[in-house]
mmCIF file of C-alpha atoms in Angstrom:
data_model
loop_
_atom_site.group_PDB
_atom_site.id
_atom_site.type_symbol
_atom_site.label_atom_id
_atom_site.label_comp_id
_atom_site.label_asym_id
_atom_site.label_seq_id
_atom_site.Cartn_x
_atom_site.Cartn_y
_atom_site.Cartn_z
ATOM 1 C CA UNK N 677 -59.832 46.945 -54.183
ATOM 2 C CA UNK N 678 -62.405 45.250 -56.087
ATOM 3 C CA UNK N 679 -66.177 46.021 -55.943
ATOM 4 C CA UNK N 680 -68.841 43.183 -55.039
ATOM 5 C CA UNK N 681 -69.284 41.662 -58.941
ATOM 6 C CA UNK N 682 -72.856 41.134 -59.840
ATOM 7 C CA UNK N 683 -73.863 37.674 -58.902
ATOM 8 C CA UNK N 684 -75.410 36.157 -61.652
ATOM 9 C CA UNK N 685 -72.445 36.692 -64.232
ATOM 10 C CA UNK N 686 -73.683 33.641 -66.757
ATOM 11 C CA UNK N 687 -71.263 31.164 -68.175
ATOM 12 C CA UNK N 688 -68.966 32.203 -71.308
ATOM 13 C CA UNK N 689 -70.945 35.499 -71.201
ATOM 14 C CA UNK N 690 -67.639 37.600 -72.312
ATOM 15 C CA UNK N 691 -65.754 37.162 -75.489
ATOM 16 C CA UNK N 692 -62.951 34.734 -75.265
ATOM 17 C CA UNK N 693 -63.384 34.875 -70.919
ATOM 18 C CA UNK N 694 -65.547 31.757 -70.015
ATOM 19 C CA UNK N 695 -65.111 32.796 -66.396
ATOM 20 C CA UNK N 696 -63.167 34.499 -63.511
ATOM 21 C CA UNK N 697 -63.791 33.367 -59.908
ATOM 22 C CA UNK N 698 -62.488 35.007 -57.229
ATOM 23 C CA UNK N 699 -62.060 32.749 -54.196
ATOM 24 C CA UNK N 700 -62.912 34.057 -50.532
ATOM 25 C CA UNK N 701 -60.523 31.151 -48.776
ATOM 26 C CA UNK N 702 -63.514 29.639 -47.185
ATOM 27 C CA UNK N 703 -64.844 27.207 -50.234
ATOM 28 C CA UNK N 704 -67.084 29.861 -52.180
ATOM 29 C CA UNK N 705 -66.277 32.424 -54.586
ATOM 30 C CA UNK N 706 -67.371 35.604 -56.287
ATOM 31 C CA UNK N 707 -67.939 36.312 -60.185
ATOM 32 C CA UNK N 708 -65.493 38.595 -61.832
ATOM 33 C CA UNK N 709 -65.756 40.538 -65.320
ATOM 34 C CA UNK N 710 -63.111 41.328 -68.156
ATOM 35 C CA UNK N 711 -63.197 45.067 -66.418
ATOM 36 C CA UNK N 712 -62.569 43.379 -62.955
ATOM 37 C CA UNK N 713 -59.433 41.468 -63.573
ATOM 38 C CA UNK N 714 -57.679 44.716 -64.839
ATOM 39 C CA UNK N 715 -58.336 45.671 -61.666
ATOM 40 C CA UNK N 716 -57.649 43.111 -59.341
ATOM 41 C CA UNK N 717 -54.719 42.902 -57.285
ATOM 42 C CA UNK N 718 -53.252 39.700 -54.903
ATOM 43 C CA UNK N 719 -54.221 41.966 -51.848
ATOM 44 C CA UNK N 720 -58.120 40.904 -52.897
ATOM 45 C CA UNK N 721 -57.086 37.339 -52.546
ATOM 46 C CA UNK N 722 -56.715 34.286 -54.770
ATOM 47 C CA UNK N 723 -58.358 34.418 -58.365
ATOM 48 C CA UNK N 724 -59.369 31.802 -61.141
ATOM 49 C CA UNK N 725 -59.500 32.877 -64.878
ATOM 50 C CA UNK N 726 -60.943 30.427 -67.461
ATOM 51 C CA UNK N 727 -60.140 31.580 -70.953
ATOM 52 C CA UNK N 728 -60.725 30.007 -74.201
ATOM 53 C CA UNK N 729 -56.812 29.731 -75.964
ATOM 54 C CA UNK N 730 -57.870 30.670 -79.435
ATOM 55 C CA UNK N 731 -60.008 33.591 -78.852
ATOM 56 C CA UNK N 732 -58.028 37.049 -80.100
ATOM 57 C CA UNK N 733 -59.575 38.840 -76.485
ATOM 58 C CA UNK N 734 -58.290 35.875 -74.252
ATOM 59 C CA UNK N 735 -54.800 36.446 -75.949
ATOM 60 C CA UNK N 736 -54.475 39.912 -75.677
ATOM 61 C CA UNK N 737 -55.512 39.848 -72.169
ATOM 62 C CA UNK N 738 -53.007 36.926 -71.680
ATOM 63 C CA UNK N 739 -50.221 38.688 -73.914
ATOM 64 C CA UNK N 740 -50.681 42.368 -72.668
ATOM 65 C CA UNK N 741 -52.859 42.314 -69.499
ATOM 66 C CA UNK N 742 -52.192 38.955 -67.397
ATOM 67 C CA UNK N 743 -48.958 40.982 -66.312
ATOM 68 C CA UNK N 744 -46.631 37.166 -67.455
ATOM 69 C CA UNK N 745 -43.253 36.682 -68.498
ATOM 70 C CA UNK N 746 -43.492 36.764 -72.244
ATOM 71 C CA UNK N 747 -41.823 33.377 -72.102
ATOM 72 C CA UNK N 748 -45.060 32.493 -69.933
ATOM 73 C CA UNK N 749 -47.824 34.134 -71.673
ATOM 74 C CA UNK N 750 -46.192 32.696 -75.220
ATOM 75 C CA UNK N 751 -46.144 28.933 -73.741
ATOM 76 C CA UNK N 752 -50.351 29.635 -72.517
ATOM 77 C CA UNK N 753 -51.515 30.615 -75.956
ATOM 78 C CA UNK N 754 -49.331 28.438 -78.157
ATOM 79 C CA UNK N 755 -50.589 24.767 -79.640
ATOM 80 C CA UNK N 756 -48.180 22.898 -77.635
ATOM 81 C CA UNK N 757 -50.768 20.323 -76.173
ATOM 82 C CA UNK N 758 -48.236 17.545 -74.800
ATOM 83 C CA UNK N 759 -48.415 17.110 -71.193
ATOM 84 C CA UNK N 760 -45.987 19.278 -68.948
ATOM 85 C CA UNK N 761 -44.974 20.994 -66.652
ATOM 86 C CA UNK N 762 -42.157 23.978 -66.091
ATOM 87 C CA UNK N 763 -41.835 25.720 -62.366
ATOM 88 C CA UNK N 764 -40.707 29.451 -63.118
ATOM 89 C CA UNK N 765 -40.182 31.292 -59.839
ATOM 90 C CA UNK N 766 -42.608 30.891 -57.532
ATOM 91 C CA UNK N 767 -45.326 29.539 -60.322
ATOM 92 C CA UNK N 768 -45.932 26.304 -62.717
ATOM 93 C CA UNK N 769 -46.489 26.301 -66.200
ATOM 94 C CA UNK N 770 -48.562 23.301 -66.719
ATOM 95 C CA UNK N 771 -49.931 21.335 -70.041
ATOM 96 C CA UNK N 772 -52.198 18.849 -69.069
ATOM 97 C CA UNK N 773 -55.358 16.814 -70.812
ATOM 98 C CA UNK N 774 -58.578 16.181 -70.356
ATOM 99 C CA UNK N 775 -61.824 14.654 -71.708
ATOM 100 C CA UNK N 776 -63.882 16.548 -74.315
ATOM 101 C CA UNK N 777 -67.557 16.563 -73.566
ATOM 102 C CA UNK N 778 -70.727 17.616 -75.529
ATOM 103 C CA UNK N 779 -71.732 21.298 -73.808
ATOM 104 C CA UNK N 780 -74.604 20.995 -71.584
ATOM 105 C CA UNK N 781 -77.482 22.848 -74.347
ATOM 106 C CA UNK N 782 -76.145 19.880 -76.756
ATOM 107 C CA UNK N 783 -77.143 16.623 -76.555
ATOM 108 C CA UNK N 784 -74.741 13.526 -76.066
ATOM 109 C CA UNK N 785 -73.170 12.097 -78.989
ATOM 110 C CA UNK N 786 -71.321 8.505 -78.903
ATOM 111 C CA UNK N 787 -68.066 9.428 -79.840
ATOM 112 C CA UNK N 788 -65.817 6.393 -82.041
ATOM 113 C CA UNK N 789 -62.190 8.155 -80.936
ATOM 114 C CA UNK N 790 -61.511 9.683 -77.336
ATOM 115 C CA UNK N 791 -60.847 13.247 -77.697
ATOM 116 C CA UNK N 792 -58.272 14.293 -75.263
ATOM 117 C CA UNK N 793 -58.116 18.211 -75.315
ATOM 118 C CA UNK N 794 -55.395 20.067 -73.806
ATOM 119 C CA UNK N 795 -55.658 22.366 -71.143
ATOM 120 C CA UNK N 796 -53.401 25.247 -70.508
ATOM 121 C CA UNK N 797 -52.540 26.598 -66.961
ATOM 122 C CA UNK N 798 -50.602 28.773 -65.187
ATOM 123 C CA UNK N 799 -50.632 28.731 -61.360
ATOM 124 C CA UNK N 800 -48.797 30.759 -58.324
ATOM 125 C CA UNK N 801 -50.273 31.314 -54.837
ATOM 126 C CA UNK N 802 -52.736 34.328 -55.710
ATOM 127 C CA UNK N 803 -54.149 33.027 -59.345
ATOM 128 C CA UNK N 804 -54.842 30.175 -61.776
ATOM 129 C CA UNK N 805 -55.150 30.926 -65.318
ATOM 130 C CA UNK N 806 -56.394 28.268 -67.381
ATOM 131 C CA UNK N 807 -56.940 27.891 -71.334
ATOM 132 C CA UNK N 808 -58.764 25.314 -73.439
ATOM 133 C CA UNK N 809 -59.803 25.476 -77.198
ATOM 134 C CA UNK N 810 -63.575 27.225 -78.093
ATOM 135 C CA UNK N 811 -65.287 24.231 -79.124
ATOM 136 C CA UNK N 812 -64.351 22.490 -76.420
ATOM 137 C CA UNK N 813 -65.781 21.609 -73.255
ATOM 138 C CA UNK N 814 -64.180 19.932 -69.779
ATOM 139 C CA UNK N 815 -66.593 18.413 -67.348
ATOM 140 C CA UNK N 816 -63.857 18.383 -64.614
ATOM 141 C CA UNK N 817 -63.721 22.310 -64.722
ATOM 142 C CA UNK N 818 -67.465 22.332 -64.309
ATOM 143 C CA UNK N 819 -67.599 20.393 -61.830
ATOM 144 C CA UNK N 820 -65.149 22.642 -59.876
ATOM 145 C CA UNK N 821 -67.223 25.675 -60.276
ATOM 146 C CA UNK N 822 -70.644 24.388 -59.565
ATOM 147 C CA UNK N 823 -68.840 23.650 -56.266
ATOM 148 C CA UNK N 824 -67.283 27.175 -55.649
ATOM 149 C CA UNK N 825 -70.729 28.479 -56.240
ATOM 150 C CA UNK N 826 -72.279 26.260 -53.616
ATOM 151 C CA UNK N 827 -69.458 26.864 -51.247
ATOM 152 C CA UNK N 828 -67.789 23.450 -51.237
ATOM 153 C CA UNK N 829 -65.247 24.334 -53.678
ATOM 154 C CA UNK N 830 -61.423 24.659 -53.382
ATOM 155 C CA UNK N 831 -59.727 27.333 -51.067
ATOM 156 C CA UNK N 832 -56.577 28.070 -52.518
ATOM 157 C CA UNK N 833 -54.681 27.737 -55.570
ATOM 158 C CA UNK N 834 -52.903 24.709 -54.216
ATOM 159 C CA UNK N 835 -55.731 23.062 -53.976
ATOM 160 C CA UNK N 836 -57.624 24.251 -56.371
ATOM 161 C CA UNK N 837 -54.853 22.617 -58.901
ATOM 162 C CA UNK N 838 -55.023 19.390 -56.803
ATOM 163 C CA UNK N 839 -58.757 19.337 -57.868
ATOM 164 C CA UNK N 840 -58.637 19.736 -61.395
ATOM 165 C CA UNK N 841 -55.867 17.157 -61.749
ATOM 166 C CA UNK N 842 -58.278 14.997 -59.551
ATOM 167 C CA UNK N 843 -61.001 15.907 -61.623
ATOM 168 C CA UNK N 844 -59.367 15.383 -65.246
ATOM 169 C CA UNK N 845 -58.389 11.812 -64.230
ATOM 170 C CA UNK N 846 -61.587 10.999 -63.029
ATOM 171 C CA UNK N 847 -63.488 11.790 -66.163
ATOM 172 C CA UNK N 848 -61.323 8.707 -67.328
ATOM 173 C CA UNK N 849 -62.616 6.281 -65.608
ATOM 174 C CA UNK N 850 -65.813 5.890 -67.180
ATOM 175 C CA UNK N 851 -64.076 5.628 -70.826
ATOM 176 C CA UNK N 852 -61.933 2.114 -69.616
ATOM 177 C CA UNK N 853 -65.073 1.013 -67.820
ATOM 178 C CA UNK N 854 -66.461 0.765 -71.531
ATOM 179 C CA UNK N 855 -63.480 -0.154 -72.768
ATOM 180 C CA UNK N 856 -63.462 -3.039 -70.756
ATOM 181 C CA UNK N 857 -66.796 -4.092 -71.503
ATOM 182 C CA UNK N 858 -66.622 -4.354 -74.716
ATOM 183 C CA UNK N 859 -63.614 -6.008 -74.643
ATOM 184 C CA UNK N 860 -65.796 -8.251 -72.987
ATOM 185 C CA UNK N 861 -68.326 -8.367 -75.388
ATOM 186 C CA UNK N 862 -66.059 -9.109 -78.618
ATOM 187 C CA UNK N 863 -64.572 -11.812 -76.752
ATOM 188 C CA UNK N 864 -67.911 -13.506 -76.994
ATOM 189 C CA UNK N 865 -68.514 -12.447 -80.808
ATOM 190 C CA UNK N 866 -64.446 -13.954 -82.096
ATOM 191 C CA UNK N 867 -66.033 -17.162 -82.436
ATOM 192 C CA UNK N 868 -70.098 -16.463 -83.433
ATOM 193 C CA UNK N 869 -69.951 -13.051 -84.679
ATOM 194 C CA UNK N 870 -69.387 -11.288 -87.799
ATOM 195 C CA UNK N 871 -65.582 -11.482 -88.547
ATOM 196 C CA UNK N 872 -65.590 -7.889 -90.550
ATOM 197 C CA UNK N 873 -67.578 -6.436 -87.886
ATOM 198 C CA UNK N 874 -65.292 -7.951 -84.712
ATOM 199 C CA UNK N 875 -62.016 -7.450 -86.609
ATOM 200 C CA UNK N 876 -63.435 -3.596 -87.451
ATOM 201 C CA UNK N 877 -64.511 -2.783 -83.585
ATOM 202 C CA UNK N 878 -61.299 -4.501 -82.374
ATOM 203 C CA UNK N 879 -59.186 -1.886 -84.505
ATOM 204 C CA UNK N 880 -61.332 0.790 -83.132
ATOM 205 C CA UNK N 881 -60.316 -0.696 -79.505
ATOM 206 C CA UNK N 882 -56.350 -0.860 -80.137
ATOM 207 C CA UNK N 883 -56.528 2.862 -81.948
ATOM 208 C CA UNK N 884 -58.537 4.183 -78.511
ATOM 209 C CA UNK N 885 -55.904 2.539 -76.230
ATOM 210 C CA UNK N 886 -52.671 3.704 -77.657
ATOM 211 C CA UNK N 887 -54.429 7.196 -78.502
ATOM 212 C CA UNK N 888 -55.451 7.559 -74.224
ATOM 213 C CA UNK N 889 -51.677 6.254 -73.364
ATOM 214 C CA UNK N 890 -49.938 8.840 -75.726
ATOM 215 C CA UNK N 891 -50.999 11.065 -73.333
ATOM 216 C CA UNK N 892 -51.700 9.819 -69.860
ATOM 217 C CA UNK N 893 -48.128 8.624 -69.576
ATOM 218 C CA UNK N 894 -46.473 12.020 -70.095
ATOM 219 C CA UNK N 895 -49.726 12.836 -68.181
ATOM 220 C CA UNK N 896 -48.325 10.934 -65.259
ATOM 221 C CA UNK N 897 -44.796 12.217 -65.131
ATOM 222 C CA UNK N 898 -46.153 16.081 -65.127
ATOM 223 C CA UNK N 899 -48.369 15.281 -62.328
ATOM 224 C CA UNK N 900 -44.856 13.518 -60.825
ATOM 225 C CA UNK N 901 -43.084 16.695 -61.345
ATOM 226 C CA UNK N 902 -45.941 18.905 -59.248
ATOM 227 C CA UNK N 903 -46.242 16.578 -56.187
ATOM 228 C CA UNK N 904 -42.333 17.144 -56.343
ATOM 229 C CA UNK N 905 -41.815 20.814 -56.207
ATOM 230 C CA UNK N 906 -41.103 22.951 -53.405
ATOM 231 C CA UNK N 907 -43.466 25.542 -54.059
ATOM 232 C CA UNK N 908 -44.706 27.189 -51.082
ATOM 233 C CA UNK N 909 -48.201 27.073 -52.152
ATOM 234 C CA UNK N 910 -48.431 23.415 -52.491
ATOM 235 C CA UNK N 911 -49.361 22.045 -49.016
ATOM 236 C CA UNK N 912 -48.999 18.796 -48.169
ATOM 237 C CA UNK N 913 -52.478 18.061 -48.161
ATOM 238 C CA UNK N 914 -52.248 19.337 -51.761
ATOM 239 C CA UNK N 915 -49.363 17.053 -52.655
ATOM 240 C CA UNK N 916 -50.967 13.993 -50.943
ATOM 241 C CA UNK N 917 -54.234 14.403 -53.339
ATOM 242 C CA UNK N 918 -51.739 15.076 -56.197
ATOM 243 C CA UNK N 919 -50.064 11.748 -55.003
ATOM 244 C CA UNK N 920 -53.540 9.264 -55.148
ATOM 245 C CA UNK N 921 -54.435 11.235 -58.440
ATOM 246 C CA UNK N 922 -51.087 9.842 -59.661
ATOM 247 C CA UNK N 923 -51.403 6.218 -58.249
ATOM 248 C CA UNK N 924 -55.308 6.424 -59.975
ATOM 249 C CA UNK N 925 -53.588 7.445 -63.463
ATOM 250 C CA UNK N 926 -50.316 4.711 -63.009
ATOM 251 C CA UNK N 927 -53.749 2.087 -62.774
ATOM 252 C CA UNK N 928 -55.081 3.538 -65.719
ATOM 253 C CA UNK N 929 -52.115 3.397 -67.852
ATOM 254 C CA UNK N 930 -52.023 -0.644 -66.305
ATOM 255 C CA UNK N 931 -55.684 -0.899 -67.216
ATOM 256 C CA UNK N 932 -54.880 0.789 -71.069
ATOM 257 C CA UNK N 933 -52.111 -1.988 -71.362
ATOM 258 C CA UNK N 934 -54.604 -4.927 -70.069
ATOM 259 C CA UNK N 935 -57.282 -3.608 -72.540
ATOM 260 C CA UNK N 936 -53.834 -3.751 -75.311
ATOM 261 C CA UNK N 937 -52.956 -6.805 -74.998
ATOM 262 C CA UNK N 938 -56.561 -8.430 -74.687
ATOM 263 C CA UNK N 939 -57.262 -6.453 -77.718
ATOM 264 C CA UNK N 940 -54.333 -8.454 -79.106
ATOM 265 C CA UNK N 941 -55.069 -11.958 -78.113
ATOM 266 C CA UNK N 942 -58.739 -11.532 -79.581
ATOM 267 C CA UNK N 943 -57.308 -10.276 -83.063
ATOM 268 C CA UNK N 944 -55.059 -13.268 -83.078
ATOM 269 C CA UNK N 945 -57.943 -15.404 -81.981
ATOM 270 C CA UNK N 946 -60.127 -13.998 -84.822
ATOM 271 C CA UNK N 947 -56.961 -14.721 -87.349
ATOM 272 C CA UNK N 948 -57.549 -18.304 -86.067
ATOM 273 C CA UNK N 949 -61.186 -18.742 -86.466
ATOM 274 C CA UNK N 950 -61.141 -17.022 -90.066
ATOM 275 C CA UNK N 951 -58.220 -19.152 -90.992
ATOM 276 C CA UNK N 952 -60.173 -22.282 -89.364
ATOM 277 C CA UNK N 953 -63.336 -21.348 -91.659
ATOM 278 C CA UNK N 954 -61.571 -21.000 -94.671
ATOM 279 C CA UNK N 955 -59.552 -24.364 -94.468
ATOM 280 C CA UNK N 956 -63.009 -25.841 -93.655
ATOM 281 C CA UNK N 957 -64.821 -24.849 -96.943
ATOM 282 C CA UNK N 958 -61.752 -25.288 -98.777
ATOM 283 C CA UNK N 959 -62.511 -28.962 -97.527
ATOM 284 C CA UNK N 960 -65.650 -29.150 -98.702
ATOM 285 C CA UNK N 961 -65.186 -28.014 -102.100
ATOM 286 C CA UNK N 962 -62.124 -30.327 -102.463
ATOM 287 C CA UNK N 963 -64.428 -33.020 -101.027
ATOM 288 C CA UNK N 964 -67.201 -31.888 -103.731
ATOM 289 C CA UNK N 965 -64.292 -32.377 -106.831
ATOM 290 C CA UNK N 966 -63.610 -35.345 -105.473
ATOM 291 C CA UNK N 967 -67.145 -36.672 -105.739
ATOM 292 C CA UNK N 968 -67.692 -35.204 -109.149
ATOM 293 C CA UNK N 969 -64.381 -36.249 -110.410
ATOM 294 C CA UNK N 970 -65.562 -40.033 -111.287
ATOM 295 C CA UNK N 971 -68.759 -39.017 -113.603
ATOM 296 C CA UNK N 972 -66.545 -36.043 -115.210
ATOM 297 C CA UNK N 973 -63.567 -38.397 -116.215
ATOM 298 C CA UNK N 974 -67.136 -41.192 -117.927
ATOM 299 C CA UNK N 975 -68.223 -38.107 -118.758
ATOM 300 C CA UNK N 976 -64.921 -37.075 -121.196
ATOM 301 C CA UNK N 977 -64.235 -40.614 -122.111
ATOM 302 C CA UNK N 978 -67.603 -41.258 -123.610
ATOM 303 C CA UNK N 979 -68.321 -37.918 -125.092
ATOM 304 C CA UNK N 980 -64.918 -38.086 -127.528
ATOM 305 C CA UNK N 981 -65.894 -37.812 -131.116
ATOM 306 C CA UNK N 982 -64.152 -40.882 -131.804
ATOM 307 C CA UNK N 983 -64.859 -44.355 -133.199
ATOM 308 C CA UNK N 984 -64.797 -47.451 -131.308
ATOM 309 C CA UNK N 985 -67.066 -46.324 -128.509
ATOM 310 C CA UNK N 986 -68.977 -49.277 -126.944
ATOM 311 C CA UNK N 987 -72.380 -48.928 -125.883
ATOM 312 C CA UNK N 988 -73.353 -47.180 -129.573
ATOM 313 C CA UNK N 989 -75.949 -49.187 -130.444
ATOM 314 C CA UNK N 990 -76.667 -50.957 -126.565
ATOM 315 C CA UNK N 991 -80.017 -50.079 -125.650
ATOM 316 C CA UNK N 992 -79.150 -50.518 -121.927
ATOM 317 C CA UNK N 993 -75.395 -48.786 -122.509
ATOM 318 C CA UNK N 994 -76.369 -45.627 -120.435
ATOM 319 C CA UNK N 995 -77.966 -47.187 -117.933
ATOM 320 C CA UNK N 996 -75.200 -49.359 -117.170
ATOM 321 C CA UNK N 997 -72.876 -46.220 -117.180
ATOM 322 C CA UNK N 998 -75.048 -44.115 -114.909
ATOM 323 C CA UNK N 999 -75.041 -47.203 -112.375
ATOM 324 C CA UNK N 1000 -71.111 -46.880 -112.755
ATOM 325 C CA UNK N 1001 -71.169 -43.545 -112.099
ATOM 326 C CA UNK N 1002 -72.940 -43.715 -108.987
ATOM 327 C CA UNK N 1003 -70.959 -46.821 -107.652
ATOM 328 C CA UNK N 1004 -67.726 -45.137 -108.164
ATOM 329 C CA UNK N 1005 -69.582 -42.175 -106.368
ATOM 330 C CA UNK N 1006 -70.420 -44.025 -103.398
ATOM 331 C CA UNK N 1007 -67.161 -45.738 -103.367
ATOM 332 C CA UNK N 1008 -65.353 -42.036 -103.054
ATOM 333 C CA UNK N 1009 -67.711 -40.708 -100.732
ATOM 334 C CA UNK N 1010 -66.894 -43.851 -98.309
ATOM 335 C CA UNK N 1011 -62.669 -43.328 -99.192
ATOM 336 C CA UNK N 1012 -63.276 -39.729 -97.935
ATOM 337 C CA UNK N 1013 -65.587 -40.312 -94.296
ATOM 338 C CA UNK N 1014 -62.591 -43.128 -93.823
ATOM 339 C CA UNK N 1015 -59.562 -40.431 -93.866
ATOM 340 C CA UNK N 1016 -61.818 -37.897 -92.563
ATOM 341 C CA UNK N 1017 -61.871 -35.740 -95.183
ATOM 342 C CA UNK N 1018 -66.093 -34.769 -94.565
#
C-alpha cells in the first residue's frame, strides 16, 4: 500500500512527471511522486499520471515501468498527433487535441495561428496516463486538477476522461468567439479599409479555420467512438457528458464552416471593390487623355519644322490658338459628362 504523499508536491517538480494524482472516489485526491507510482497498485484505488511525451524519464517510465503492452506504451510516446482512439482490452488508447496556452509565470501572448497540441492518453478503470509535449501547456488539464485539489474534481476514470474531453472543447469556444468577431469587423473594413491589410487578415482567418477543422473533425469521430464502447468503466453518466461534448464540437465544426464561407464571400467582395477602384481611376486617366488630347494634337501640328505654317509672323496667332485649345477643351469635357464618362 501506498504511504500518505507529502501534500504540497509543486507542479512539474519531477523530471519529465508534471504530476500524479491519486483519486480517493469522493472528488479530491492525493499527490504522488516518481518513487510512489512504482509502488502503487489498483488495490490503492484509481490514479492520474501527467507526463510530458518527450522527456527521456517520462519514456522510460512509460516504456519499462507503466507495466503497458509494448504496442501501448509505443503508440503514448510516438509523434502520432491525429485524433484517435483504439479500445485494447478493457482500456482506450486515445489521441486527442487541445489548445496551447502561455504557462501561468508567462505572460499572454496574441497568438496569429491556433496551436492545437496533441495529447496522449491511456485510460482503464484504475488509471489515466496522459502525455503532452514540454513546452506545452493545456488549460483544460489545469483546470481539472485545481478541482481535485479542492475536492470538486472527478471520481473515477470514467469520468475523469469525460472531463477532459469536456474541458479540451471548451477551451475552443473562446477562439470562434474571436473568430467571429472579427469576421465581423472586416466585413465593415471590405469597403473603407485598407485592401492589403483586409485581404492579409482575411487569409489569416481562412488559414485558422481549416487549421481548427483538420482536427476537430477527426476530433469528433474519436469522441464518437468513446461514447460507443462497452467498457465497463464508462457509466452512462460518463457517456451522456461524452455525448453533449460531442453535440458542442459537431456546432463548432458548423461554426468553423460559417466563419469559411463568410471568410469567402468577404474575399470575393474585396476582389470586387479593388476591381471597382481600379476601373474607376482607369476612368479618370482615360478621361484626363482625353482632355489633353486636343492641345497635344495643336501642339504637334504647329511645332513641325516645316514651312507653310500660318500664324509666323501674326502677332495675335497664339492667342487665337490658345483660345482653340481651350474651346476644343471645353467641348470634350462636355462630350464626356454627356456619356458619363466623369
Amino acid at each position: 500500500m501506498l504511504e500518505r504523499a507529502k501534500p504540497n508536491l509543486s507542479y512539474g517538480a519531477e523530471p519529465g512527471l508534471r504530476f500524479a494524482l491519486l483519486l480517493d472516489g469522493k472528488g479530491g485526491c492525493k499527490p504522488l511522486t516518481m518513487a510512489d507510482l512504482s509502488r502503487w497498485t489498483p488495490a490503492d484505488g484509481a490514479v492520474w499520471c501527467h507526463f510530458e511525451r518527450d522527456h527521456a524519464s517520462a519514456n522510460e517510465w512509460v516504456m519499462q515501468k507503466g507495466g503497458f503492452d509494448p504496442l501501448v506504451a509505443e503508440a503514448l510516446i510516438a509523434e502520432d498527433s491525429r485524433p484517435r482512439v483504439e479500445p485494447i482490452d478493457d482500456g482506450l488508447l486515445i489521441i486527442l487535441r487541445g489548445l496551447c496556452a502561455s504557462p501561468p509565470e508567462e505572460a499572454e501572448e496574441p497568438r496569429e495561428d491556433v496551436d492545437l497540441v496533441p495529447l496522449h492518453i491511456w485510460v482503464d478503470d484504475t488509471r489515466l496516463v496522459s502525455l503532452r509535449d514540454s513546452g506545452h501547456y493545456l488549460t483544460a488539464l489545469r483546470d481539472i486538477r485545481q478541482a481535485l485539489e479542492t475536492g470538486k474534481g472527478p471520481r473515477s476514470t470514467g469520468e475523469l476522461l469525460a472531463m477532459v474531453s469536456d474541458k479540451l472543447v471548451r477551451d475552443l469556444e473562446p477562439v470562434l468567439d474571436q473568430m467571429d468577431e472579427e469576421v465581423d469587423e472586416l466585413d465593415d473594413l471590405v469597403f473603407d479599409g485598407e485592401a492589403g491589410e483586409v485581404r492579409e487578415r482575411l487569409k489569416l482567418l481562412r488559414r485558422r479555420s481549416v487549421q481548427l477543422k483538420r482536427y476537430l473533425a477527426p476530433q469528433r469521430d474519436a469522441l464518437s467512438r468513446i461514447e460507443h464502447d462497452d467498457a465497463p468503466w464508462l457509466t452512462n453518466r460518463d457517456k451522456l457528458r461524452l455525448r453533449e461534448v460531442i453535440d458542442k464540437l459537431m456546432r463548432f465544426i458548423e461554426y468553423l464552416d460559417s466563419i469559411r464561407d463568410r471568410t469567402g464571400i468577404l474575399h470575393d467582395d474585396l476582389s470586387t471593390v479593388i476591381s471597382e477602384r481600379i476601373a474607376h481611376n482607369s476612368n479618370r486617366l482615360a478621361a484626363l487623355a482625353a482632355l489633353l488630347l486636343p492641345p497635344s494634337l495643336i501642339a504637334g501640328l504647329f511645332g513641325m519644322n516645316v514651312g507653310g505654317i500660318p500664324g509666323v509672323h501674326d502677332g495675335y496667332a497664339f492667342l487665337l490658338v490658345v483660345l482653340l485649345v481651350m474651346l476644343l477643351s471645353a467641348v470634350t469635357l462636355f462630350v464626356l459628362k454627356r456619356i458619363n464618362w466623369l
